[in-house]
JSON list of C-alpha atoms in Angstrom, two decimals:
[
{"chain": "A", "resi": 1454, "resn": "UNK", "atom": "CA", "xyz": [0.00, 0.00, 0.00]},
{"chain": "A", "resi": 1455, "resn": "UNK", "atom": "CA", "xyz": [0.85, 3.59, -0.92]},
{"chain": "A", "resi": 1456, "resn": "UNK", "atom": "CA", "xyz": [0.15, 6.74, 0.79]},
{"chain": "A", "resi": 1457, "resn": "UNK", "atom": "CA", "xyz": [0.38, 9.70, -1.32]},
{"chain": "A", "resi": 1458, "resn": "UNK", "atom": "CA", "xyz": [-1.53, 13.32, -1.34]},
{"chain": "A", "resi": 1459, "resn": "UNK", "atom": "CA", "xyz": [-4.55, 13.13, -3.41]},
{"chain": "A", "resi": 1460, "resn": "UNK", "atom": "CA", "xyz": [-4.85, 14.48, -7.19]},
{"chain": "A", "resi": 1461, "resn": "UNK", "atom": "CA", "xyz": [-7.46, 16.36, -8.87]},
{"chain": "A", "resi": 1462, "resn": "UNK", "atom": "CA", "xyz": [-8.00, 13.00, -11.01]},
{"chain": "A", "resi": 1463, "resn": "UNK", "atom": "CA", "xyz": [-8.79, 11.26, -7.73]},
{"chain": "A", "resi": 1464, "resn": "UNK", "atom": "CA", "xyz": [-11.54, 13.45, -6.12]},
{"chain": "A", "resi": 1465, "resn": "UNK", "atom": "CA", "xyz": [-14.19, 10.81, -7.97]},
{"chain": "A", "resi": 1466, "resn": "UNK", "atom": "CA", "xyz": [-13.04, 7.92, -7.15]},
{"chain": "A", "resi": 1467, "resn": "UNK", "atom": "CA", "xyz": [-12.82, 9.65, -2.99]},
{"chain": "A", "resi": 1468, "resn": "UNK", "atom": "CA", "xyz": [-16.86, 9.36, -3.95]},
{"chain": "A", "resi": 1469, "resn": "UNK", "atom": "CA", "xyz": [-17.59, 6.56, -5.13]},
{"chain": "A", "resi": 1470, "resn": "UNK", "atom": "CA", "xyz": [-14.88, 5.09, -1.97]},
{"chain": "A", "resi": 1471, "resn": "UNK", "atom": "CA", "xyz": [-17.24, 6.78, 0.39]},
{"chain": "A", "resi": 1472, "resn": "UNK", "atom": "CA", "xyz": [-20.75, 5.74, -1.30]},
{"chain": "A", "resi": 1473, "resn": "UNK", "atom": "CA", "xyz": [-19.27, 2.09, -0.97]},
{"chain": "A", "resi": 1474, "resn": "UNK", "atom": "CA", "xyz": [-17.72, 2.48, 2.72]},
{"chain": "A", "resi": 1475, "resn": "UNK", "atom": "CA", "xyz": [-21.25, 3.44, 3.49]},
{"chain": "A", "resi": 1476, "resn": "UNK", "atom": "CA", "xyz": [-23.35, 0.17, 2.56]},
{"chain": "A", "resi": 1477, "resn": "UNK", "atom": "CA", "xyz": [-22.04, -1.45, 5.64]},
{"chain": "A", "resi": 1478, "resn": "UNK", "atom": "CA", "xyz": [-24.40, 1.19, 7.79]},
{"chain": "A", "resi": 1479, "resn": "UNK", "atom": "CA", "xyz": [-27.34, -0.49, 5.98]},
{"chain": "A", "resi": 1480, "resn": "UNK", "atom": "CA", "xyz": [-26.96, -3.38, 8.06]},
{"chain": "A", "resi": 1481, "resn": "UNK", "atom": "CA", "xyz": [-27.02, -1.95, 11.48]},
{"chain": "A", "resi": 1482, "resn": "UNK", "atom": "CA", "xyz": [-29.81, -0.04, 10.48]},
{"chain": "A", "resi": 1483, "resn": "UNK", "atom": "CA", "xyz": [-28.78, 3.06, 9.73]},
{"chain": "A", "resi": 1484, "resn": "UNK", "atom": "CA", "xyz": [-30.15, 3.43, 6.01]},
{"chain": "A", "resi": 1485, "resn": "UNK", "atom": "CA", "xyz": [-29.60, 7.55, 6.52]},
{"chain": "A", "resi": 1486, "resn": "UNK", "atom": "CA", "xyz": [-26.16, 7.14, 6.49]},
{"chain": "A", "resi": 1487, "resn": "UNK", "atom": "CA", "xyz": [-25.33, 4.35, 3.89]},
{"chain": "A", "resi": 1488, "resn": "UNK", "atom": "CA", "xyz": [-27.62, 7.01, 1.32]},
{"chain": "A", "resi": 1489, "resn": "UNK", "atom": "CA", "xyz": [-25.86, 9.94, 2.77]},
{"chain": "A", "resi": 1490, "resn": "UNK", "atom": "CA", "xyz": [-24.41, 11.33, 0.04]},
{"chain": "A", "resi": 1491, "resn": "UNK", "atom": "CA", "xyz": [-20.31, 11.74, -0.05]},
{"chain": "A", "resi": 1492, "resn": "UNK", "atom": "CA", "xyz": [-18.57, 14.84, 0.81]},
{"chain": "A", "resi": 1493, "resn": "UNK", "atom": "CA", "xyz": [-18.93, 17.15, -3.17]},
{"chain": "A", "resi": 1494, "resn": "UNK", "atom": "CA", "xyz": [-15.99, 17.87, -5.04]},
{"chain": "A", "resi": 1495, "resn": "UNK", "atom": "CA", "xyz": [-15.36, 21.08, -4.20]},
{"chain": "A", "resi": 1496, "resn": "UNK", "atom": "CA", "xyz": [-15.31, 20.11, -0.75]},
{"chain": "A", "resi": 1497, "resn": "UNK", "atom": "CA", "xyz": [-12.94, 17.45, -1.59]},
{"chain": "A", "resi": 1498, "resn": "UNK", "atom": "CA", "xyz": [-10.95, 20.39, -3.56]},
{"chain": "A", "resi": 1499, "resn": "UNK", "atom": "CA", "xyz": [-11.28, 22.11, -0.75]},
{"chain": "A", "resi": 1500, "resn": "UNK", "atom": "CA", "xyz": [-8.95, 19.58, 1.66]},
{"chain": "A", "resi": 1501, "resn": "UNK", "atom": "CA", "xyz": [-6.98, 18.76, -1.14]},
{"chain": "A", "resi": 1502, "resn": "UNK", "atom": "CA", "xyz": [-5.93, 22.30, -1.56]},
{"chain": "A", "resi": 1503, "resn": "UNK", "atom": "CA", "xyz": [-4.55, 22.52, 1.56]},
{"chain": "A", "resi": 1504, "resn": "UNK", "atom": "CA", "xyz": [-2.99, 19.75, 1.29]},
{"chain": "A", "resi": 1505, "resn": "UNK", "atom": "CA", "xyz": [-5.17, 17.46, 3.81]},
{"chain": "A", "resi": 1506, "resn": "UNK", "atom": "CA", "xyz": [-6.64, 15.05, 1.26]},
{"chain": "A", "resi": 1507, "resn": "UNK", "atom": "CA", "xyz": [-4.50, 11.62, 0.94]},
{"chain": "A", "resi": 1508, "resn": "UNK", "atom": "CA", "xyz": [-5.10, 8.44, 0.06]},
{"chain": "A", "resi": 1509, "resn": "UNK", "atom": "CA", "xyz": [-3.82, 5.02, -0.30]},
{"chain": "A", "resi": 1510, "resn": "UNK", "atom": "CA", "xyz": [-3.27, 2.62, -3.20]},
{"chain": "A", "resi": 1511, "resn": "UNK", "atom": "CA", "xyz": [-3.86, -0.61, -3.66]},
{"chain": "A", "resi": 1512, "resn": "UNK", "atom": "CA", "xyz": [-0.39, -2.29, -4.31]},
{"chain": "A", "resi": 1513, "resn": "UNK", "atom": "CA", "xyz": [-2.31, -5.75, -5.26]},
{"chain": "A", "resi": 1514, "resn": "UNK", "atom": "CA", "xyz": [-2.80, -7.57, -1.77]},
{"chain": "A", "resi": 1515, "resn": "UNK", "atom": "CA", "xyz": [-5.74, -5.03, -0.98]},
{"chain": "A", "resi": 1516, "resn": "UNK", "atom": "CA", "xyz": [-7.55, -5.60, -4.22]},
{"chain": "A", "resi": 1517, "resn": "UNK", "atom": "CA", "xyz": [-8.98, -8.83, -5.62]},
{"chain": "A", "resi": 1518, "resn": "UNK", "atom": "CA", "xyz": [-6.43, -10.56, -7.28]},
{"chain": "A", "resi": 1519, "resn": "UNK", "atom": "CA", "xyz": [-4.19, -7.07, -7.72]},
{"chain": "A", "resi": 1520, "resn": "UNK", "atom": "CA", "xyz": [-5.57, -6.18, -10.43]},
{"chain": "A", "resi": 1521, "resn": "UNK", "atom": "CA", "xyz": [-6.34, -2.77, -8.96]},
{"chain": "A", "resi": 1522, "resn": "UNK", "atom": "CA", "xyz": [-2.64, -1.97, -7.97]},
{"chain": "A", "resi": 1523, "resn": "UNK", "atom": "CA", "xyz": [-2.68, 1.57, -7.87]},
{"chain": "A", "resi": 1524, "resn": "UNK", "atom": "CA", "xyz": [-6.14, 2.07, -7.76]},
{"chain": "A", "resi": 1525, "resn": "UNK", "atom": "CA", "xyz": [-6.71, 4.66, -5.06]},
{"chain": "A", "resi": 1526, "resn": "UNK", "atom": "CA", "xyz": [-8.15, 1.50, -1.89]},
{"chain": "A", "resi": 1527, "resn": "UNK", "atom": "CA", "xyz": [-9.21, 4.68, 1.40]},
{"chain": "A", "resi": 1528, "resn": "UNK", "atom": "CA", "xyz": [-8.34, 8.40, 1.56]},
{"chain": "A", "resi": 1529, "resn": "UNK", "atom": "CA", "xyz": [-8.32, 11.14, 4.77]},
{"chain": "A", "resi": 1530, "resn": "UNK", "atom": "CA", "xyz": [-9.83, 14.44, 4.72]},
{"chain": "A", "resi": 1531, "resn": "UNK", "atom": "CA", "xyz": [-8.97, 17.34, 7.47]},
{"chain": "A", "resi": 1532, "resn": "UNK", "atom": "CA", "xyz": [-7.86, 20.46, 8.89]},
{"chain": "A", "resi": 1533, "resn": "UNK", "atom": "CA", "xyz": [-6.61, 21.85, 11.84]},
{"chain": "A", "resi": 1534, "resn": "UNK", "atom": "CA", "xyz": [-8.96, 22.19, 14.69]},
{"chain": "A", "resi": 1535, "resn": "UNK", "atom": "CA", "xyz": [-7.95, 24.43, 17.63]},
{"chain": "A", "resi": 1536, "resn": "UNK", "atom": "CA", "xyz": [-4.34, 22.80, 17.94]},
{"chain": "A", "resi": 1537, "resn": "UNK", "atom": "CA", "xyz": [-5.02, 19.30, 16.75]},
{"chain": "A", "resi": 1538, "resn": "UNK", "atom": "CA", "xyz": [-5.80, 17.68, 13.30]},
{"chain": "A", "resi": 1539, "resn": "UNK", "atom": "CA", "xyz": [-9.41, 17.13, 13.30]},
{"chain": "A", "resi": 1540, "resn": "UNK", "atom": "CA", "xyz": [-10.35, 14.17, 10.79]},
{"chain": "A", "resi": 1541, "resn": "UNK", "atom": "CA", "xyz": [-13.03, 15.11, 8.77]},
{"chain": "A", "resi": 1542, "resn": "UNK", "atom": "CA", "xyz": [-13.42, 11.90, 7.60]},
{"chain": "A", "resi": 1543, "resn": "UNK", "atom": "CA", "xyz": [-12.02, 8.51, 6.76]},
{"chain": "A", "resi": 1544, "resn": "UNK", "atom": "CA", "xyz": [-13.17, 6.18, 4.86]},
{"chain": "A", "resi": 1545, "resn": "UNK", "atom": "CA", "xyz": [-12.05, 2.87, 3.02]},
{"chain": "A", "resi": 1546, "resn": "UNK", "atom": "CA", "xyz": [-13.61, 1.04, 0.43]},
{"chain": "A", "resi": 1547, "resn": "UNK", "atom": "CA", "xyz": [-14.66, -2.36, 1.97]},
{"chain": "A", "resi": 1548, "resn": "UNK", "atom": "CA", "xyz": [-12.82, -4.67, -0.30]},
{"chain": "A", "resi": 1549, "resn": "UNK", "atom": "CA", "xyz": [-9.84, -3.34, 1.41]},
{"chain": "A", "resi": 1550, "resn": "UNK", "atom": "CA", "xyz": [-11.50, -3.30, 4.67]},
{"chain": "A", "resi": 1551, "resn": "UNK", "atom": "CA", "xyz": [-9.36, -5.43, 7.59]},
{"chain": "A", "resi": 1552, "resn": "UNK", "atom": "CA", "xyz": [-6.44, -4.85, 6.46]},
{"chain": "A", "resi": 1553, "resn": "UNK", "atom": "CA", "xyz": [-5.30, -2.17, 8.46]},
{"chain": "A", "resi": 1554, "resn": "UNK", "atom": "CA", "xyz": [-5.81, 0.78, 5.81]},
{"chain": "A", "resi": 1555, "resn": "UNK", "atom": "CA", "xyz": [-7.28, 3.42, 7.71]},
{"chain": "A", "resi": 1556, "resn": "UNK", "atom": "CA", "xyz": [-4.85, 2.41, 9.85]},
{"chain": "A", "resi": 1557, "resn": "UNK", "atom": "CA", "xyz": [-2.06, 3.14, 8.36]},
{"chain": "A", "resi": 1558, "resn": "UNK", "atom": "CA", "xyz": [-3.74, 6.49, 6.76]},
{"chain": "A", "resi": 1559, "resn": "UNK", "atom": "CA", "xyz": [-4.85, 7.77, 10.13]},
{"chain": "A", "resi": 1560, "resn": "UNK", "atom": "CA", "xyz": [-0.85, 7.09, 10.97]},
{"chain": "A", "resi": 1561, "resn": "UNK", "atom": "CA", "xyz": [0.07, 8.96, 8.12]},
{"chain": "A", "resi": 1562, "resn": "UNK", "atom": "CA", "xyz": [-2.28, 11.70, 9.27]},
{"chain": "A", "resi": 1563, "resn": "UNK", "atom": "CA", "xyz": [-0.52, 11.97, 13.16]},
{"chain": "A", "resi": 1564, "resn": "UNK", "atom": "CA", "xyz": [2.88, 12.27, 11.26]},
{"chain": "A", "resi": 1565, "resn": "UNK", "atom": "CA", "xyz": [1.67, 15.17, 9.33]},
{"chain": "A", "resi": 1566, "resn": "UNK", "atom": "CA", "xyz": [-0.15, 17.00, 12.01]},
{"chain": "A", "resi": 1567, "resn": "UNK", "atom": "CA", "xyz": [3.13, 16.21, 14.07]},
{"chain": "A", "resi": 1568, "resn": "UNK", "atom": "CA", "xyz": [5.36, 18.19, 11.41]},
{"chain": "A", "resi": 1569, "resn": "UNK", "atom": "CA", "xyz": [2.60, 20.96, 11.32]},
{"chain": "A", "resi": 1570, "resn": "UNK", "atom": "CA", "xyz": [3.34, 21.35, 15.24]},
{"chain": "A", "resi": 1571, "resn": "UNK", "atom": "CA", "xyz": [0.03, 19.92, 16.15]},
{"chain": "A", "resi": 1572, "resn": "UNK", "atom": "CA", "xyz": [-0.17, 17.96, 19.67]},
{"chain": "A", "resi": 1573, "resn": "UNK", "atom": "CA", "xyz": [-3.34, 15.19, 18.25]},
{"chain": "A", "resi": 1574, "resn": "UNK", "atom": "CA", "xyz": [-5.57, 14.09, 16.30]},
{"chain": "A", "resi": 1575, "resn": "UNK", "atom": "CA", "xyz": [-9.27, 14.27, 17.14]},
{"chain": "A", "resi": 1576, "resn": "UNK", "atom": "CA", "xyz": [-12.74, 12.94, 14.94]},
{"chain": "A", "resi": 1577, "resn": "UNK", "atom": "CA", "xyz": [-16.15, 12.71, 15.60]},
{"chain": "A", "resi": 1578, "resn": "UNK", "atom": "CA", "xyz": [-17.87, 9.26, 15.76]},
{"chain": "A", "resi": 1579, "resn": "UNK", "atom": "CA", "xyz": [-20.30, 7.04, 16.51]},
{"chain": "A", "resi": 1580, "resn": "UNK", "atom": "CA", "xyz": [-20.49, 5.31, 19.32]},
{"chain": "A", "resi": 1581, "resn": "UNK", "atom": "CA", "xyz": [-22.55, 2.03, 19.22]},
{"chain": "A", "resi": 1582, "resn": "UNK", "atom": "CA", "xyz": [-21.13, 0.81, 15.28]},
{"chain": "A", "resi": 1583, "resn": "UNK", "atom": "CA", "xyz": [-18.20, -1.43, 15.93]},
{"chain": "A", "resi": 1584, "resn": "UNK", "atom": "CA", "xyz": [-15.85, -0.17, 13.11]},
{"chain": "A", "resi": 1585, "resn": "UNK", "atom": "CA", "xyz": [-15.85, 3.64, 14.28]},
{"chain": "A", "resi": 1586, "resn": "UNK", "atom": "CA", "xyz": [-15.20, 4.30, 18.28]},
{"chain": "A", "resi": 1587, "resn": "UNK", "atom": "CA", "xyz": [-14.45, 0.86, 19.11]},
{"chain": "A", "resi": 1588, "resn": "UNK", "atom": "CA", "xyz": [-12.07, 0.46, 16.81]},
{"chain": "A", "resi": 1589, "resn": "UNK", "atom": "CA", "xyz": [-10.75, 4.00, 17.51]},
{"chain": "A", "resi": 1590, "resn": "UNK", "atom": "CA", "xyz": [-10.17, 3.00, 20.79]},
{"chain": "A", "resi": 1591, "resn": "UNK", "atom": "CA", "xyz": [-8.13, -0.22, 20.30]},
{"chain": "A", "resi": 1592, "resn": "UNK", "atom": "CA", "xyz": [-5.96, 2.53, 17.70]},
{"chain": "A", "resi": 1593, "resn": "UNK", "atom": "CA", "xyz": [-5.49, 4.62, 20.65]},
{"chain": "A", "resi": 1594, "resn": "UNK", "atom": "CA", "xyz": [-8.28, 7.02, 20.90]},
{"chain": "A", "resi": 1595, "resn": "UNK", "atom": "CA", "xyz": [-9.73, 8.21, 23.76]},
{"chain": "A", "resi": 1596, "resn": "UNK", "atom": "CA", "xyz": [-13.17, 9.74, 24.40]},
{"chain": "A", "resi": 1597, "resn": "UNK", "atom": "CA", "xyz": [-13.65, 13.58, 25.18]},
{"chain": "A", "resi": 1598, "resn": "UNK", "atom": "CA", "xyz": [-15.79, 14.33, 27.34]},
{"chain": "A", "resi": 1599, "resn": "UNK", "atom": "CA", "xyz": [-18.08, 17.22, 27.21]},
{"chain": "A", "resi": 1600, "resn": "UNK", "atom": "CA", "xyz": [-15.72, 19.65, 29.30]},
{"chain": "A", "resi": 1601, "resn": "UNK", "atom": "CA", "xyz": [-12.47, 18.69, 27.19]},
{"chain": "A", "resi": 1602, "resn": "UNK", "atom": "CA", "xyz": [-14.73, 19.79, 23.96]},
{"chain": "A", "resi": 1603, "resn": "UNK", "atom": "CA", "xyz": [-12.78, 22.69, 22.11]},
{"chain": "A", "resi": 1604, "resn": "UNK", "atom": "CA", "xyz": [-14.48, 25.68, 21.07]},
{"chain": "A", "resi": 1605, "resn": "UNK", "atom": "CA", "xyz": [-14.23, 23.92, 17.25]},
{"chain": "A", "resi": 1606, "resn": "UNK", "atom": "CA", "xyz": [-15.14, 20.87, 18.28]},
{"chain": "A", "resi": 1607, "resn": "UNK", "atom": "CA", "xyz": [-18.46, 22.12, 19.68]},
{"chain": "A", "resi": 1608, "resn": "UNK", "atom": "CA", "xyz": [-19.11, 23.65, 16.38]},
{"chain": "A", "resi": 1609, "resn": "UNK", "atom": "CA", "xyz": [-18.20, 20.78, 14.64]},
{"chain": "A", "resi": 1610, "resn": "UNK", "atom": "CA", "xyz": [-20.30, 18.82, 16.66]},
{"chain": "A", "resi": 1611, "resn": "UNK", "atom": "CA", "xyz": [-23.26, 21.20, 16.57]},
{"chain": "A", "resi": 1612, "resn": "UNK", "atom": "CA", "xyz": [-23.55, 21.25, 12.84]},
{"chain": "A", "resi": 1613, "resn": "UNK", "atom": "CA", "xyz": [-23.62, 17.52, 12.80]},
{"chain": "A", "resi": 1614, "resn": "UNK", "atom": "CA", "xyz": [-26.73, 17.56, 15.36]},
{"chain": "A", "resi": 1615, "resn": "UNK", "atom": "CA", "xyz": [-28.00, 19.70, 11.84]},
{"chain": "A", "resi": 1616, "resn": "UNK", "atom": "CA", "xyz": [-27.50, 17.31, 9.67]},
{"chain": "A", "resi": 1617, "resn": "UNK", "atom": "CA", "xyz": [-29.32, 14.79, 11.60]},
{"chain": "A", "resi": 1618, "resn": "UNK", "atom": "CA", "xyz": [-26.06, 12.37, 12.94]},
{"chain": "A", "resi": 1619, "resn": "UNK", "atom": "CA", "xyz": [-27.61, 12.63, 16.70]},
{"chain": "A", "resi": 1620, "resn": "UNK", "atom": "CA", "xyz": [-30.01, 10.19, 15.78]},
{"chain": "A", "resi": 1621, "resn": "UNK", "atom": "CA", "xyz": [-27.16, 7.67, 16.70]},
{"chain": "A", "resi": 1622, "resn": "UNK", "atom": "CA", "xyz": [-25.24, 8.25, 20.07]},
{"chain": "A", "resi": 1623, "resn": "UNK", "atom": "CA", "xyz": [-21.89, 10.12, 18.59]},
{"chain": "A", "resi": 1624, "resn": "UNK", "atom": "CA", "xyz": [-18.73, 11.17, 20.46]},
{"chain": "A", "resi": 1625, "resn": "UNK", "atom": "CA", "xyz": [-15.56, 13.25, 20.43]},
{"chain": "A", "resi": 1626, "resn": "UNK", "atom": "CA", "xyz": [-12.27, 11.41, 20.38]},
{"chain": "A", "resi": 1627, "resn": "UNK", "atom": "CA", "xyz": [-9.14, 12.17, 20.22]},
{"chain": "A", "resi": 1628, "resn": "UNK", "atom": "CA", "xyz": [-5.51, 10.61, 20.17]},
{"chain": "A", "resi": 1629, "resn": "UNK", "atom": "CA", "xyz": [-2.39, 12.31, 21.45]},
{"chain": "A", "resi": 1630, "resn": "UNK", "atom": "CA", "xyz": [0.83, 12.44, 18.68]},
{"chain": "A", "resi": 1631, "resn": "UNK", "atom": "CA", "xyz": [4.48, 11.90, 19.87]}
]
C-alpha cells in the first residue's frame, strides 16, 4: 500500500470510496447514512488544496487478485482544529476493509499533524457501530468528554446535530501524537 496526497483525477473515485464504505451502515440499520451522500468535489478540492486530502493505493494484496494496484483502496480528509488535526473523515472502500488501511492512513495523518506542530488528532464518531469508536479505541483514541470539547469541536459537533447524525449516540475522540 501507498500513501500519497490526493490528485485532482482522484476526487471521484474519494466518492464513489465513500458511497461504498457506506453500505455497511445499511446493516445496522442506519439506512440515513449508507444514502448519505459523499462529501462534493469542491469540498474534496477544498482539503486537497490545503494539502489534507491523501489516500492510499492498492499495491495488489488489498484488491482482488491485484488487479487494482494503484487504484486509489481509502483516503483522509482534514484540517486543523484548535491545535489538533481534526479528521473530517475517513473512509475505506470495503474490499480493502481489515487490512489495516485506515490504519495506516490515520498514521500517516498523526505524522503530518506532528510536522505541522500539532499535539493530536481528534474525529467525531459514533459510538454504538463497531468499526468507528471501538475500533478508535483499540488505535489509541480516547473519548472527550463534554468539558475537554474545544471551542471547534463544539461547532463541529453542533452542525452535525444539523444534519441529523444525533439520531445515533456520537462522540468526540481524540488521540495524542508523539
Amino acid at each position: 500500500m501507498r500513501i500519497r496526497p490526493a490528485a485532482p483525477a482522484d476526487l471521484p473515485l474519494l466518492q464513489d470510496i465513500e458511497r461504498a464504505a457506506g453500505e455497511p451502515f445499511r446493516t445496522l440499520g442506519m439506512t440515513e447514512i449508507a444514502d448519505d451522500e459523499p462529501p462534493a468535489l469542491d469540498l474534496l478540492e477544498r482539503f486537497r488544496k490545503a494539502g489534507h486530502a491523501w489516500i492510499a493505493e492498492a499495491d495488489g494484496e488489498e484488491s482482488e487478485g491485484g488487479a487494482d494496484a494503484g487504484r486509489p483502496v481509502a483516503y483522509l480528509i482534514g484540517e486543523p482544529v484548535d491545535g489538533a488535526f481534526h479528521i473530517e473523515q475517513v473512509s475505506v472502500h470495503p474490499d480493502a476493509a481489515h487490512r489495516g488501511v485506515g490504519r495506516a492512513l490515520i498514521a500517516y495523518a498523526a505524522d503530518r499533524a506532528r510536522d505541522q506542530g500539532l499535539t493530536g488528532l481528534t474525529l467525531t464518531t459514533f459510538t454504538e457501530v463497531p468499526w468507528n469508536a471501538p475500533y478508535y479505541e483499540r488505535i489509541g483514541f480516547r473519548p472527550l468528554t463534554d468539558p475537554e470539547l474545544t471551542p471547534g469541536l463544539r461547532k463541529i459537533r453542533a452542525t452535525e446535530a444539523e444534519h441529523g447524525l444525533d439520531r445515533w449516540p456520537r462522540v468526540c475522540m481524540h488521540r495524542t501524537v508523539a
